PDB file of C-alpha atoms in Angstrom:
ATOM      1  CA  UNK A   1     136.472 131.855 269.651  1.00  0.00           C
ATOM      2  CA  UNK A   2     135.671 135.487 268.729  1.00  0.00           C
ATOM      3  CA  UNK A   3     139.359 136.133 268.184  1.00  0.00           C
ATOM      4  CA  UNK A   4     139.600 133.013 265.970  1.00  0.00           C
ATOM      5  CA  UNK A   5     136.621 134.136 263.876  1.00  0.00           C
ATOM      6  CA  UNK A   6     138.121 137.620 263.518  1.00  0.00           C
ATOM      7  CA  UNK A   7     141.396 136.147 262.232  1.00  0.00           C
ATOM      8  CA  UNK A   8     139.491 134.072 259.645  1.00  0.00           C
ATOM      9  CA  UNK A   9     137.489 137.109 258.478  1.00  0.00           C
ATOM     10  CA  UNK A  10     140.622 139.225 258.144  1.00  0.00           C
ATOM     11  CA  UNK A  11     142.327 136.422 256.200  1.00  0.00           C
ATOM     12  CA  UNK A  12     139.376 136.077 253.840  1.00  0.00           C
ATOM     13  CA  UNK A  13     139.274 139.837 253.330  1.00  0.00           C
ATOM     14  CA  UNK A  14     142.994 139.862 252.515  1.00  0.00           C
ATOM     15  CA  UNK A  15     142.624 137.031 249.997  1.00  0.00           C
ATOM     16  CA  UNK A  16     139.609 138.713 248.418  1.00  0.00           C
ATOM     17  CA  UNK A  17     141.521 142.000 248.093  1.00  0.00           C
ATOM     18  CA  UNK A  18     144.408 140.196 246.421  1.00  0.00           C
ATOM     19  CA  UNK A  19     142.060 138.487 243.989  1.00  0.00           C
ATOM     20  CA  UNK A  20     140.332 141.778 243.210  1.00  0.00           C
ATOM     21  CA  UNK A  21     143.676 143.493 242.602  1.00  0.00           C
ATOM     22  CA  UNK A  22     144.778 140.685 240.279  1.00  0.00           C
ATOM     23  CA  UNK A  23     141.537 140.933 238.344  1.00  0.00           C
ATOM     24  CA  UNK A  24     141.945 144.698 238.081  1.00  0.00           C
ATOM     25  CA  UNK A  25     145.487 144.265 236.751  1.00  0.00           C
ATOM     26  CA  UNK A  26     144.204 141.973 234.007  1.00  0.00           C
ATOM     27  CA  UNK A  27     141.592 144.487 232.847  1.00  0.00           C
ATOM     28  CA  UNK A  28     142.904 147.426 230.839  1.00  0.00           C
ATOM     29  CA  UNK A  29     140.469 150.308 230.990  1.00  0.00           C
ATOM     30  CA  UNK A  30     141.098 153.657 229.309  1.00  0.00           C
ATOM     31  CA  UNK A  31     139.300 156.541 227.698  1.00  0.00           C
ATOM     32  CA  UNK A  32     139.651 156.070 223.974  1.00  0.00           C
ATOM     33  CA  UNK A  33     141.387 158.592 221.755  1.00  0.00           C
ATOM     34  CA  UNK A  34     138.651 160.658 220.154  1.00  0.00           C
ATOM     35  CA  UNK A  35     138.371 161.475 216.463  1.00  0.00           C
ATOM     36  CA  UNK A  36     138.171 165.152 217.412  1.00  0.00           C
ATOM     37  CA  UNK A  37     141.574 164.880 219.142  1.00  0.00           C
ATOM     38  CA  UNK A  38     143.110 163.367 216.019  1.00  0.00           C
ATOM     39  CA  UNK A  39     141.540 166.112 213.916  1.00  0.00           C
ATOM     40  CA  UNK A  40     142.902 168.832 216.186  1.00  0.00           C
ATOM     41  CA  UNK A  41     146.508 167.586 216.167  1.00  0.00           C
ATOM     42  CA  UNK A  42     146.549 166.770 212.457  1.00  0.00           C
ATOM     43  CA  UNK A  43     144.944 170.071 211.477  1.00  0.00           C
ATOM     44  CA  UNK A  44     147.831 171.953 213.057  1.00  0.00           C
ATOM     45  CA  UNK A  45     150.750 169.740 212.050  1.00  0.00           C
ATOM     46  CA  UNK A  46     149.686 169.506 208.391  1.00  0.00           C
ATOM     47  CA  UNK A  47     148.509 173.116 208.065  1.00  0.00           C
ATOM     48  CA  UNK A  48     149.860 175.589 205.523  1.00  0.00           C
ATOM     49  CA  UNK A  49     151.123 177.614 208.491  1.00  0.00           C
ATOM     50  CA  UNK A  50     153.857 175.012 209.028  1.00  0.00           C
ATOM     51  CA  UNK A  51     154.807 175.141 205.328  1.00  0.00           C
ATOM     52  CA  UNK A  52     155.746 171.482 205.020  1.00  0.00           C
ATOM     53  CA  UNK A  53     157.978 171.196 208.163  1.00  0.00           C
ATOM     54  CA  UNK A  54     161.278 171.129 206.293  1.00  0.00           C
ATOM     55  CA  UNK A  55     164.486 170.651 208.293  1.00  0.00           C
ATOM     56  CA  UNK A  56     165.701 173.967 209.696  1.00  0.00           C
ATOM     57  CA  UNK A  57     162.466 175.775 208.852  1.00  0.00           C
ATOM     58  CA  UNK A  58     160.235 178.000 210.954  1.00  0.00           C
ATOM     59  CA  UNK A  59     157.434 175.501 210.334  1.00  0.00           C
ATOM     60  CA  UNK A  60     159.426 172.677 211.916  1.00  0.00           C
ATOM     61  CA  UNK A  61     160.140 174.936 214.890  1.00  0.00           C
ATOM     62  CA  UNK A  62     156.409 175.578 215.315  1.00  0.00           C
ATOM     63  CA  UNK A  63     155.732 171.835 215.156  1.00  0.00           C
ATOM     64  CA  UNK A  64     158.397 171.171 217.809  1.00  0.00           C
ATOM     65  CA  UNK A  65     156.959 173.865 220.080  1.00  0.00           C
ATOM     66  CA  UNK A  66     153.517 172.328 219.690  1.00  0.00           C
ATOM     67  CA  UNK A  67     154.780 168.834 220.591  1.00  0.00           C
ATOM     68  CA  UNK A  68     156.649 170.167 223.628  1.00  0.00           C
ATOM     69  CA  UNK A  69     153.553 171.957 224.886  1.00  0.00           C
ATOM     70  CA  UNK A  70     151.503 168.775 224.461  1.00  0.00           C
ATOM     71  CA  UNK A  71     154.076 166.807 226.470  1.00  0.00           C
ATOM     72  CA  UNK A  72     154.131 169.451 229.217  1.00  0.00           C
ATOM     73  CA  UNK A  73     150.331 169.515 229.353  1.00  0.00           C
ATOM     74  CA  UNK A  74     150.194 165.749 229.922  1.00  0.00           C
ATOM     75  CA  UNK A  75     153.107 165.599 232.378  1.00  0.00           C
ATOM     76  CA  UNK A  76     155.474 163.813 230.010  1.00  0.00           C
ATOM     77  CA  UNK A  77     158.972 164.817 231.127  1.00  0.00           C
ATOM     78  CA  UNK A  78     162.005 165.622 228.991  1.00  0.00           C
ATOM     79  CA  UNK A  79     164.634 162.879 228.846  1.00  0.00           C
ATOM     80  CA  UNK A  80     167.544 165.218 228.258  1.00  0.00           C
ATOM     81  CA  UNK A  81     167.985 168.655 229.869  1.00  0.00           C
ATOM     82  CA  UNK A  82     165.277 169.890 227.504  1.00  0.00           C
ATOM     83  CA  UNK A  83     162.880 168.093 225.159  1.00  0.00           C
ATOM     84  CA  UNK A  84     165.280 168.726 222.280  1.00  0.00           C
ATOM     85  CA  UNK A  85     167.989 166.343 221.215  1.00  0.00           C
ATOM     86  CA  UNK A  86     170.009 168.665 218.979  1.00  0.00           C
ATOM     87  CA  UNK A  87     172.135 167.447 216.089  1.00  0.00           C
ATOM     88  CA  UNK A  88     173.606 168.591 212.797  1.00  0.00           C
ATOM     89  CA  UNK A  89     171.809 167.663 209.582  1.00  0.00           C
ATOM     90  CA  UNK A  90     174.223 168.354 206.745  1.00  0.00           C
ATOM     91  CA  UNK A  91     175.161 171.733 208.170  1.00  0.00           C
ATOM     92  CA  UNK A  92     171.687 172.594 209.497  1.00  0.00           C
ATOM     93  CA  UNK A  93     171.048 172.658 213.255  1.00  0.00           C
ATOM     94  CA  UNK A  94     167.932 170.624 213.994  1.00  0.00           C
ATOM     95  CA  UNK A  95     166.560 168.253 216.628  1.00  0.00           C
ATOM     96  CA  UNK A  96     164.536 165.310 217.764  1.00  0.00           C
ATOM     97  CA  UNK A  97     161.831 165.960 220.369  1.00  0.00           C
ATOM     98  CA  UNK A  98     162.064 163.397 223.181  1.00  0.00           C
ATOM     99  CA  UNK A  99     159.482 162.838 225.936  1.00  0.00           C
ATOM    100  CA  UNK A 100     160.001 160.477 228.869  1.00  0.00           C
ATOM    101  CA  UNK A 101     157.786 158.477 231.204  1.00  0.00           C
ATOM    102  CA  UNK A 102     159.902 156.816 233.888  1.00  0.00           C
ATOM    103  CA  UNK A 103     159.097 153.182 234.597  1.00  0.00           C
ATOM    104  CA  UNK A 104     157.215 152.526 237.827  1.00  0.00           C
ATOM    105  CA  UNK A 105     158.731 149.131 238.635  1.00  0.00           C
ATOM    106  CA  UNK A 106     162.044 149.295 240.566  1.00  0.00           C
ATOM    107  CA  UNK A 107     163.610 146.653 238.311  1.00  0.00           C
ATOM    108  CA  UNK A 108     161.891 147.143 234.957  1.00  0.00           C
ATOM    109  CA  UNK A 109     162.374 150.914 235.047  1.00  0.00           C
ATOM    110  CA  UNK A 110     165.888 150.318 233.711  1.00  0.00           C
ATOM    111  CA  UNK A 111     164.452 148.758 230.546  1.00  0.00           C
ATOM    112  CA  UNK A 112     163.351 151.158 227.804  1.00  0.00           C
ATOM    113  CA  UNK A 113     160.713 151.059 225.091  1.00  0.00           C
ATOM    114  CA  UNK A 114     160.831 153.669 222.322  1.00  0.00           C
ATOM    115  CA  UNK A 115     157.642 154.815 220.583  1.00  0.00           C
ATOM    116  CA  UNK A 116     158.548 156.981 217.614  1.00  0.00           C
ATOM    117  CA  UNK A 117     157.677 158.721 214.370  1.00  0.00           C
ATOM    118  CA  UNK A 118     159.345 161.416 212.287  1.00  0.00           C
ATOM    119  CA  UNK A 119     157.754 164.854 212.369  1.00  0.00           C
ATOM    120  CA  UNK A 120     159.711 166.551 209.594  1.00  0.00           C
ATOM    121  CA  UNK A 121     158.711 166.640 205.940  1.00  0.00           C
ATOM    122  CA  UNK A 122     160.086 168.036 202.660  1.00  0.00           C
ATOM    123  CA  UNK A 123     158.725 171.571 202.735  1.00  0.00           C
ATOM    124  CA  UNK A 124     157.699 172.130 199.131  1.00  0.00           C
ATOM    125  CA  UNK A 125     157.026 170.027 196.059  1.00  0.00           C
ATOM    126  CA  UNK A 126     155.931 170.389 192.437  1.00  0.00           C
ATOM    127  CA  UNK A 127     153.381 173.162 191.877  1.00  0.00           C
ATOM    128  CA  UNK A 128     149.780 171.999 191.489  1.00  0.00           C
ATOM    129  CA  UNK A 129     147.324 174.795 190.706  1.00  0.00           C
ATOM    130  CA  UNK A 130     149.504 177.329 192.491  1.00  0.00           C
ATOM    131  CA  UNK A 131     150.079 175.170 195.581  1.00  0.00           C
ATOM    132  CA  UNK A 132     153.685 174.249 196.385  1.00  0.00           C
ATOM    133  CA  UNK A 133     153.385 173.355 200.103  1.00  0.00           C
ATOM    134  CA  UNK A 134     153.918 169.643 200.731  1.00  0.00           C
ATOM    135  CA  UNK A 135     151.886 169.471 203.949  1.00  0.00           C
ATOM    136  CA  UNK A 136     152.912 165.925 204.825  1.00  0.00           C
ATOM    137  CA  UNK A 137     149.634 164.828 206.403  1.00  0.00           C
ATOM    138  CA  UNK A 138     150.122 161.104 205.875  1.00  0.00           C
ATOM    139  CA  UNK A 139     153.913 161.489 205.793  1.00  0.00           C
ATOM    140  CA  UNK A 140     154.176 161.841 208.707  1.00  0.00           C
ATOM    141  CA  UNK A 141     151.850 164.078 210.680  1.00  0.00           C
ATOM    142  CA  UNK A 142     149.796 160.883 210.990  1.00  0.00           C
ATOM    143  CA  UNK A 143     152.548 158.958 212.768  1.00  0.00           C
ATOM    144  CA  UNK A 144     153.407 161.994 214.882  1.00  0.00           C
ATOM    145  CA  UNK A 145     149.772 162.201 215.970  1.00  0.00           C
ATOM    146  CA  UNK A 146     149.896 158.553 217.068  1.00  0.00           C
ATOM    147  CA  UNK A 147     152.957 159.191 219.249  1.00  0.00           C
ATOM    148  CA  UNK A 148     151.474 162.331 220.843  1.00  0.00           C
ATOM    149  CA  UNK A 149     148.185 160.508 221.490  1.00  0.00           C
ATOM    150  CA  UNK A 150     149.921 157.503 223.053  1.00  0.00           C
ATOM    151  CA  UNK A 151     152.077 159.769 225.228  1.00  0.00           C
ATOM    152  CA  UNK A 152     148.918 161.421 226.528  1.00  0.00           C
ATOM    153  CA  UNK A 153     147.192 158.111 227.269  1.00  0.00           C
ATOM    154  CA  UNK A 154     150.145 156.544 229.081  1.00  0.00           C
ATOM    155  CA  UNK A 155     150.730 159.663 231.156  1.00  0.00           C
ATOM    156  CA  UNK A 156     147.110 159.220 232.301  1.00  0.00           C
ATOM    157  CA  UNK A 157     147.204 155.436 232.738  1.00  0.00           C
ATOM    158  CA  UNK A 158     150.379 155.513 234.854  1.00  0.00           C
ATOM    159  CA  UNK A 159     150.819 151.775 234.399  1.00  0.00           C
ATOM    160  CA  UNK A 160     154.190 151.581 232.669  1.00  0.00           C
ATOM    161  CA  UNK A 161     156.602 149.379 234.573  1.00  0.00           C
ATOM    162  CA  UNK A 162     159.239 149.951 231.907  1.00  0.00           C
ATOM    163  CA  UNK A 163     160.418 153.422 230.951  1.00  0.00           C
ATOM    164  CA  UNK A 164     159.069 154.858 227.694  1.00  0.00           C
ATOM    165  CA  UNK A 165     160.671 157.361 225.350  1.00  0.00           C
ATOM    166  CA  UNK A 166     158.195 159.096 223.048  1.00  0.00           C
ATOM    167  CA  UNK A 167     160.339 160.377 220.195  1.00  0.00           C
ATOM    168  CA  UNK A 168     159.527 162.635 217.253  1.00  0.00           C
ATOM    169  CA  UNK A 169     162.464 162.394 214.901  1.00  0.00           C
ATOM    170  CA  UNK A 170     163.892 165.214 212.846  1.00  0.00           C
ATOM    171  CA  UNK A 171     165.624 164.993 209.454  1.00  0.00           C
ATOM    172  CA  UNK A 172     164.162 161.608 208.532  1.00  0.00           C
ATOM    173  CA  UNK A 173     163.664 162.963 205.041  1.00  0.00           C
ATOM    174  CA  UNK A 174     167.389 163.791 204.910  1.00  0.00           C
ATOM    175  CA  UNK A 175     168.374 160.167 205.435  1.00  0.00           C
ATOM    176  CA  UNK A 176     167.172 159.060 208.903  1.00  0.00           C
ATOM    177  CA  UNK A 177     169.607 161.534 210.465  1.00  0.00           C
ATOM    178  CA  UNK A 178     167.632 162.143 213.649  1.00  0.00           C
ATOM    179  CA  UNK A 179     167.162 158.491 214.487  1.00  0.00           C
ATOM    180  CA  UNK A 180     170.791 157.723 213.637  1.00  0.00           C
ATOM    181  CA  UNK A 181     171.908 160.445 216.037  1.00  0.00           C
ATOM    182  CA  UNK A 182     169.636 159.346 218.894  1.00  0.00           C
ATOM    183  CA  UNK A 183     170.429 155.655 218.455  1.00  0.00           C
ATOM    184  CA  UNK A 184     174.148 156.483 218.719  1.00  0.00           C
ATOM    185  CA  UNK A 185     173.568 158.687 221.770  1.00  0.00           C
ATOM    186  CA  UNK A 186     171.492 156.088 223.615  1.00  0.00           C
ATOM    187  CA  UNK A 187     173.945 153.333 222.721  1.00  0.00           C
ATOM    188  CA  UNK A 188     176.756 155.392 224.240  1.00  0.00           C
ATOM    189  CA  UNK A 189     174.609 155.806 227.378  1.00  0.00           C
ATOM    190  CA  UNK A 190     174.314 151.991 227.389  1.00  0.00           C
ATOM    191  CA  UNK A 191     170.561 151.961 227.979  1.00  0.00           C
ATOM    192  CA  UNK A 192     168.782 148.617 228.082  1.00  0.00           C
ATOM    193  CA  UNK A 193     166.511 148.927 225.036  1.00  0.00           C
ATOM    194  CA  UNK A 194     163.812 146.258 224.965  1.00  0.00           C
ATOM    195  CA  UNK A 195     162.219 147.222 221.667  1.00  0.00           C
ATOM    196  CA  UNK A 196     161.200 150.132 219.441  1.00  0.00           C
ATOM    197  CA  UNK A 197     157.828 150.697 217.774  1.00  0.00           C
ATOM    198  CA  UNK A 198     157.700 153.262 214.975  1.00  0.00           C
ATOM    199  CA  UNK A 199     154.672 154.760 213.189  1.00  0.00           C
ATOM    200  CA  UNK A 200     154.836 155.801 209.545  1.00  0.00           C
ATOM    201  CA  UNK A 201     152.006 156.816 207.202  1.00  0.00           C
ATOM    202  CA  UNK A 202     148.923 155.480 209.020  1.00  0.00           C
ATOM    203  CA  UNK A 203     146.390 158.021 207.702  1.00  0.00           C
ATOM    204  CA  UNK A 204     144.343 155.801 205.394  1.00  0.00           C
ATOM    205  CA  UNK A 205     143.186 152.152 205.575  1.00  0.00           C
ATOM    206  CA  UNK A 206     144.788 149.373 203.578  1.00  0.00           C
ATOM    207  CA  UNK A 207     143.141 148.214 200.357  1.00  0.00           C
ATOM    208  CA  UNK A 208     141.605 144.729 200.372  1.00  0.00           C
ATOM    209  CA  UNK A 209     143.703 143.273 203.166  1.00  0.00           C
ATOM    210  CA  UNK A 210     142.448 140.962 205.942  1.00  0.00           C
ATOM    211  CA  UNK A 211     144.487 142.875 208.548  1.00  0.00           C
ATOM    212  CA  UNK A 212     144.371 146.505 209.727  1.00  0.00           C
ATOM    213  CA  UNK A 213     148.061 147.422 209.384  1.00  0.00           C
ATOM    214  CA  UNK A 214     151.359 145.779 208.531  1.00  0.00           C
ATOM    215  CA  UNK A 215     154.742 145.781 210.178  1.00  0.00           C
ATOM    216  CA  UNK A 216     158.048 146.178 208.382  1.00  0.00           C
ATOM    217  CA  UNK A 217     160.646 143.463 208.877  1.00  0.00           C
ATOM    218  CA  UNK A 218     157.793 141.053 209.590  1.00  0.00           C
ATOM    219  CA  UNK A 219     160.013 137.981 209.524  1.00  0.00           C
ATOM    220  CA  UNK A 220     162.782 139.435 211.698  1.00  0.00           C
ATOM    221  CA  UNK A 221     160.977 138.972 215.027  1.00  0.00           C
ATOM    222  CA  UNK A 222     157.809 137.697 216.644  1.00  0.00           C
ATOM    223  CA  UNK A 223     156.545 141.262 217.090  1.00  0.00           C
ATOM    224  CA  UNK A 224     153.556 140.914 214.752  1.00  0.00           C
ATOM    225  CA  UNK A 225     152.366 137.746 216.493  1.00  0.00           C
ATOM    226  CA  UNK A 226     152.788 139.323 219.926  1.00  0.00           C
ATOM    227  CA  UNK A 227     150.975 142.502 218.904  1.00  0.00           C
ATOM    228  CA  UNK A 228     148.062 140.418 217.676  1.00  0.00           C
ATOM    229  CA  UNK A 229     148.042 138.362 220.882  1.00  0.00           C
ATOM    230  CA  UNK A 230     148.294 141.446 223.097  1.00  0.00           C
ATOM    231  CA  UNK A 231     145.427 143.121 221.229  1.00  0.00           C
ATOM    232  CA  UNK A 232     143.207 139.999 221.235  1.00  0.00           C
ATOM    233  CA  UNK A 233     142.869 140.469 217.471  1.00  0.00           C
ATOM    234  CA  UNK A 234     144.171 137.803 215.114  1.00  0.00           C
ATOM    235  CA  UNK A 235     144.482 140.253 212.253  1.00  0.00           C
ATOM    236  CA  UNK A 236     145.502 143.614 213.643  1.00  0.00           C
ATOM    237  CA  UNK A 237     148.987 143.281 212.115  1.00  0.00           C
ATOM    238  CA  UNK A 238     149.885 141.396 208.945  1.00  0.00           C
ATOM    239  CA  UNK A 239     152.577 140.909 206.321  1.00  0.00           C
ATOM    240  CA  UNK A 240     152.851 143.101 203.212  1.00  0.00           C
ATOM    241  CA  UNK A 241     155.033 141.629 200.483  1.00  0.00           C
ATOM    242  CA  UNK A 242     155.631 145.075 198.943  1.00  0.00           C
ATOM    243  CA  UNK A 243     157.164 146.237 202.216  1.00  0.00           C
ATOM    244  CA  UNK A 244     159.794 143.534 201.912  1.00  0.00           C
ATOM    245  CA  UNK A 245     160.239 144.080 198.166  1.00  0.00           C
ATOM    246  CA  UNK A 246     160.925 147.794 198.653  1.00  0.00           C
ATOM    247  CA  UNK A 247     163.006 147.236 201.816  1.00  0.00           C
ATOM    248  CA  UNK A 248     160.832 149.491 203.970  1.00  0.00           C
ATOM    249  CA  UNK A 249     162.388 147.995 207.100  1.00  0.00           C
ATOM    250  CA  UNK A 250     165.619 149.818 206.262  1.00  0.00           C
ATOM    251  CA  UNK A 251     163.904 153.037 205.162  1.00  0.00           C
ATOM    252  CA  UNK A 252     162.362 154.371 208.367  1.00  0.00           C
ATOM    253  CA  UNK A 253     163.501 155.418 211.830  1.00  0.00           C
ATOM    254  CA  UNK A 254     163.281 151.940 213.321  1.00  0.00           C
ATOM    255  CA  UNK A 255     166.372 150.833 211.399  1.00  0.00           C
ATOM    256  CA  UNK A 256     169.142 152.791 213.190  1.00  0.00           C
ATOM    257  CA  UNK A 257     167.963 151.364 216.536  1.00  0.00           C
ATOM    258  CA  UNK A 258     167.884 147.840 215.145  1.00  0.00           C
ATOM    259  CA  UNK A 259     171.412 148.347 213.801  1.00  0.00           C
ATOM    260  CA  UNK A 260     172.745 149.810 217.053  1.00  0.00           C
ATOM    261  CA  UNK A 261     171.019 147.571 219.602  1.00  0.00           C
ATOM    262  CA  UNK A 262     170.160 144.366 217.703  1.00  0.00           C
ATOM    263  CA  UNK A 263     166.696 144.146 219.304  1.00  0.00           C
ATOM    264  CA  UNK A 264     163.221 144.193 217.722  1.00  0.00           C
ATOM    265  CA  UNK A 265     162.692 147.651 216.173  1.00  0.00           C
ATOM    266  CA  UNK A 266     159.944 147.826 213.566  1.00  0.00           C
ATOM    267  CA  UNK A 267     157.470 150.175 211.900  1.00  0.00           C
ATOM    268  CA  UNK A 268     153.681 150.017 211.766  1.00  0.00           C
ATOM    269  CA  UNK A 269     152.260 151.434 208.527  1.00  0.00           C
ATOM    270  CA  UNK A 270     149.134 151.305 206.363  1.00  0.00           C
ATOM    271  CA  UNK A 271     150.619 152.670 203.131  1.00  0.00           C
ATOM    272  CA  UNK A 272     150.380 149.718 200.731  1.00  0.00           C
ATOM    273  CA  UNK A 273     151.401 151.355 197.404  1.00  0.00           C
ATOM    274  CA  UNK A 274     147.805 151.198 196.129  1.00  0.00           C
ATOM    275  CA  UNK A 275     145.828 153.206 198.712  1.00  0.00           C
ATOM    276  CA  UNK A 276     147.546 156.599 198.590  1.00  0.00           C
ATOM    277  CA  UNK A 277     148.881 158.476 195.583  1.00  0.00           C
ATOM    278  CA  UNK A 278     150.161 161.650 197.240  1.00  0.00           C
ATOM    279  CA  UNK A 279     153.574 160.609 198.528  1.00  0.00           C
ATOM    280  CA  UNK A 280     155.798 163.747 198.639  1.00  0.00           C
ATOM    281  CA  UNK A 281     153.004 165.613 196.871  1.00  0.00           C
ATOM    282  CA  UNK A 282     151.280 168.913 197.634  1.00  0.00           C
ATOM    283  CA  UNK A 283     147.964 167.078 197.923  1.00  0.00           C
ATOM    284  CA  UNK A 284     149.124 165.109 200.968  1.00  0.00           C
ATOM    285  CA  UNK A 285     146.570 167.111 202.956  1.00  0.00           C
ATOM    286  CA  UNK A 286     144.332 166.401 205.952  1.00  0.00           C
ATOM    287  CA  UNK A 287     141.364 166.309 203.565  1.00  0.00           C
ATOM    288  CA  UNK A 288     142.738 162.958 202.343  1.00  0.00           C
ATOM    289  CA  UNK A 289     143.028 161.462 205.846  1.00  0.00           C
ATOM    290  CA  UNK A 290     140.631 159.071 207.549  1.00  0.00           C
ATOM    291  CA  UNK A 291     140.566 160.266 211.149  1.00  0.00           C
ATOM    292  CA  UNK A 292     138.087 157.574 212.239  1.00  0.00           C
ATOM    293  CA  UNK A 293     140.460 154.872 211.034  1.00  0.00           C
ATOM    294  CA  UNK A 294     143.450 156.549 212.670  1.00  0.00           C
ATOM    295  CA  UNK A 295     141.658 156.780 216.018  1.00  0.00           C
ATOM    296  CA  UNK A 296     140.680 153.104 215.810  1.00  0.00           C
ATOM    297  CA  UNK A 297     144.227 151.986 215.036  1.00  0.00           C
ATOM    298  CA  UNK A 298     145.769 154.126 217.788  1.00  0.00           C
ATOM    299  CA  UNK A 299     143.224 152.833 220.300  1.00  0.00           C
ATOM    300  CA  UNK A 300     144.060 149.273 219.239  1.00  0.00           C
ATOM    301  CA  UNK A 301     147.692 150.000 220.111  1.00  0.00           C
ATOM    302  CA  UNK A 302     146.991 151.108 223.705  1.00  0.00           C
ATOM    303  CA  UNK A 303     146.448 147.594 225.176  1.00  0.00           C
ATOM    304  CA  UNK A 304     149.335 146.361 223.022  1.00  0.00           C
ATOM    305  CA  UNK A 305     151.749 148.949 224.389  1.00  0.00           C
ATOM    306  CA  UNK A 306     150.396 148.326 227.893  1.00  0.00           C
ATOM    307  CA  UNK A 307     151.431 144.672 227.621  1.00  0.00           C
ATOM    308  CA  UNK A 308     154.810 145.664 226.194  1.00  0.00           C
ATOM    309  CA  UNK A 309     155.614 147.990 229.110  1.00  0.00           C
ATOM    310  CA  UNK A 310     154.191 145.801 231.886  1.00  0.00           C
ATOM    311  CA  UNK A 311     154.896 142.136 231.011  1.00  0.00           C
ATOM    312  CA  UNK A 312     157.837 141.046 233.235  1.00  0.00           C
ATOM    313  CA  UNK A 313     159.746 139.058 230.607  1.00  0.00           C
ATOM    314  CA  UNK A 314     160.963 140.341 227.244  1.00  0.00           C
ATOM    315  CA  UNK A 315     158.479 138.341 225.171  1.00  0.00           C
ATOM    316  CA  UNK A 316     159.150 140.164 221.892  1.00  0.00           C
ATOM    317  CA  UNK A 317     162.330 138.690 220.435  1.00  0.00           C
ATOM    318  CA  UNK A 318     164.324 138.535 217.236  1.00  0.00           C
ATOM    319  CA  UNK A 319     163.918 135.350 215.234  1.00  0.00           C
TER     320      UNK A 319
END
């Protein structure tokens, strides 16, 4: 009898442990990205010291060094022999910076998700009151900050069943050259790319929209709907008609991956043509950024990306 009771108790304990584990897996807990962290990253990337991060410049080199040190600090590995994916940009030697978190599931580790943003800018622009440095705060220190912040969080969470590449693209301003190069390289390696999520110009909120951000190529996949479902917010991501009118889907670093792999590859942005007047302008400074909004949007993306890298099936699909 005692032995029988012991077996029952052990069985109940086992079931209870399984139920507890399942409940824990359904609850995503994380320390939120702080406004001060956003401020710190942005204040360096968009500083005059980096002189507008033009391709081939000393400022771009300083930005790359900074990103590499952040990746090392968080334990984000390099995907290639080093963090740098070197390529030629119209006769100038430059690079993408690529961080890597290997997937923790024996099967899903072979599937890749790319989280990206370009970190270069144009260097200088038209003189305004003696200032010629185009700091590129919104374009695209803001997107770069999102990628660095997400790399940090997922290195801490250690919950990614799929492998993640955190990519800061070079020479976007020269014609998407960095993303074209990496897409070609990864295609030749025959990686299994599930999807790519790109961040571009997320430094200020949208004007008079019912959603927080929009996604380019909205109609090309179910990504917007899945992001909203994964975030438990009906209106995190919406449709911006101007994005389609001005073909923004084809004008950022998501597009070369879409072209090469024919999988969902899209860009999250909050630039709506009415809320920011300093595109490629010397006044694209951190003083114009809304760090509270940026932190909120990045934090909203953490449970979304968690679902993307842990859900067994490829639920995000082209239409």
